Coordinates of C-alpha atoms in Angstrom, one line a residue:
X326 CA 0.3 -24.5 -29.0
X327 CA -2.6 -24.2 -26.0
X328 CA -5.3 -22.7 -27.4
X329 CA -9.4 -22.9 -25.6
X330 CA -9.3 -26.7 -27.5
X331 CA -6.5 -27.7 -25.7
X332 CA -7.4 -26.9 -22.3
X333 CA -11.3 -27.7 -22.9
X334 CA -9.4 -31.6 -22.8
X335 CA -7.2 -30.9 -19.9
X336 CA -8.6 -31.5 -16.1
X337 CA -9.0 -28.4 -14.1
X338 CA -5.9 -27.5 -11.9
X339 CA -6.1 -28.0 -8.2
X340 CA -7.7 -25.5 -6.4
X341 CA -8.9 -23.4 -9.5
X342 CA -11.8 -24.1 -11.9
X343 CA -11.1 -24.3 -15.5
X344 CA -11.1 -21.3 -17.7
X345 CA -11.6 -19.3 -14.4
X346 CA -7.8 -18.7 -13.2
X347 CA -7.8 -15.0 -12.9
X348 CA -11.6 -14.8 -11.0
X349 CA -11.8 -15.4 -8.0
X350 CA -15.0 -15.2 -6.0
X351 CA -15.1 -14.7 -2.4
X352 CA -17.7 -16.1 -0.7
X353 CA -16.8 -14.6 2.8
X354 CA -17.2 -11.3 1.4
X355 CA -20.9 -11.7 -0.6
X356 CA -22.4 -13.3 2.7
X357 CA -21.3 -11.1 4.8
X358 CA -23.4 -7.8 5.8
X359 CA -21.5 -5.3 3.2
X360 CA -21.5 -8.2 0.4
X361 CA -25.3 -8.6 1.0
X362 CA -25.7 -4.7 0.9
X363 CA -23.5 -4.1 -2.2
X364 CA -25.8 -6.8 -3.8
X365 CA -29.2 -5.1 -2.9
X366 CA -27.8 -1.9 -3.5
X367 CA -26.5 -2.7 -7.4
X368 CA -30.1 -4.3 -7.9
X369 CA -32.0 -1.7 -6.7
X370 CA -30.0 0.8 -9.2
X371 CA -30.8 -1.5 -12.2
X372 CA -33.8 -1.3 -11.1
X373 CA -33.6 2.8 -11.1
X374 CA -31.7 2.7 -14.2
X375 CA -34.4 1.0 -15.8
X376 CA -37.3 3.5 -14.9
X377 CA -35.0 6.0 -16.2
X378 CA -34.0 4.9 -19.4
X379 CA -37.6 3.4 -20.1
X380 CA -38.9 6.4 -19.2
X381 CA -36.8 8.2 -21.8
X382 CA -37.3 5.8 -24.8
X383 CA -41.2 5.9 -24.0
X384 CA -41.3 9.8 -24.2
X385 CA -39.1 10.0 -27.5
X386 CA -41.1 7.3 -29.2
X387 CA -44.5 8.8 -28.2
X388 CA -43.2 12.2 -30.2
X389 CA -43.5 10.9 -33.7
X390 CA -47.5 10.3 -33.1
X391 CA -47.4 6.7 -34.7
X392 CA -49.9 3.4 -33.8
X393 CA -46.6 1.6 -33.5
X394 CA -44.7 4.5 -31.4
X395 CA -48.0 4.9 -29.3
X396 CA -48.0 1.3 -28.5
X397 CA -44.3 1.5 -27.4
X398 CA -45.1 4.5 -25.3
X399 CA -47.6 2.4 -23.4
X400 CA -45.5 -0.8 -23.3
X401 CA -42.8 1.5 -21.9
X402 CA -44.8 2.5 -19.3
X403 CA -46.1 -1.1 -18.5
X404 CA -42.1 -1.6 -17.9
X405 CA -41.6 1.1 -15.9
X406 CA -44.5 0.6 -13.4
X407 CA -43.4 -3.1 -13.2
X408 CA -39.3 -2.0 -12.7
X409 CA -40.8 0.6 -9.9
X410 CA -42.7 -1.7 -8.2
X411 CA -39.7 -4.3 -8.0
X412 CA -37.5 -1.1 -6.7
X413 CA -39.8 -0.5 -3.8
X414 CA -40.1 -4.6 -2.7
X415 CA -35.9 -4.6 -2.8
X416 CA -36.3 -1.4 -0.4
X417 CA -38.8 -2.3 1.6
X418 CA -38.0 -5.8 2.3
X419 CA -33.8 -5.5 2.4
X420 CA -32.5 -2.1 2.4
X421 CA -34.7 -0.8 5.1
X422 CA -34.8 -3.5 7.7
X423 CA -30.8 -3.5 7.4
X424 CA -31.1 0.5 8.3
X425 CA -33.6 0.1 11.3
X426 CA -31.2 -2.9 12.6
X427 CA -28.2 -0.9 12.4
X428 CA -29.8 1.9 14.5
X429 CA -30.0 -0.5 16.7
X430 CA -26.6 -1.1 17.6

């Protein structure tokens, strides 16, 4: 019976790696202008998500009026003025250019 043992012994088939037969990675796609975009773009909404859902947790932990909750508020906030910062480098230095160079054309 093949099982993960089994193959872990086995050499990798030609033309796949092992373990990775239904993922496939295109490499055309991720350097080219909409692959580039589509990776800013999902970064810069982790980064939104972030500020969002740290912003949230922060404001329901500073409710119950704890030394321990208080300290999470401001750690929360810590987070989120560090995740904000990183989502205004990621548009600033790749999101806008692209625009201004597309107006161009």
């Amino acid at each position: 019976m093949f099982n993960a043992w089994s193959r872990r012994d086995r050499a990798p088939e030609d033309g796949t790696a092992a373990g990775l037969d239904g993922f496939a990675v295109d490499k055309t796609f991720l350097s080219s202008l909409k692959g580039i975009l589509l990776e800013t773009e999902l970064d810069f909404l982790r980064c939104v998500s972030a500020i969002i859902i740290f912003l949230v947790v922060s404001f329901a932990a500073v409710t119950s009026r704890d030394g321990a909750a208080i300290a999470a508020f401001v750690f929360g906030i810590i987070l989120v003025s560090v995740f904000a910062y990183d989502a205004f480098k990621i548009y600033r230095t790749e999101m806008v250019p692209r625009a201004a160079q597309g107006d161009q054309q």
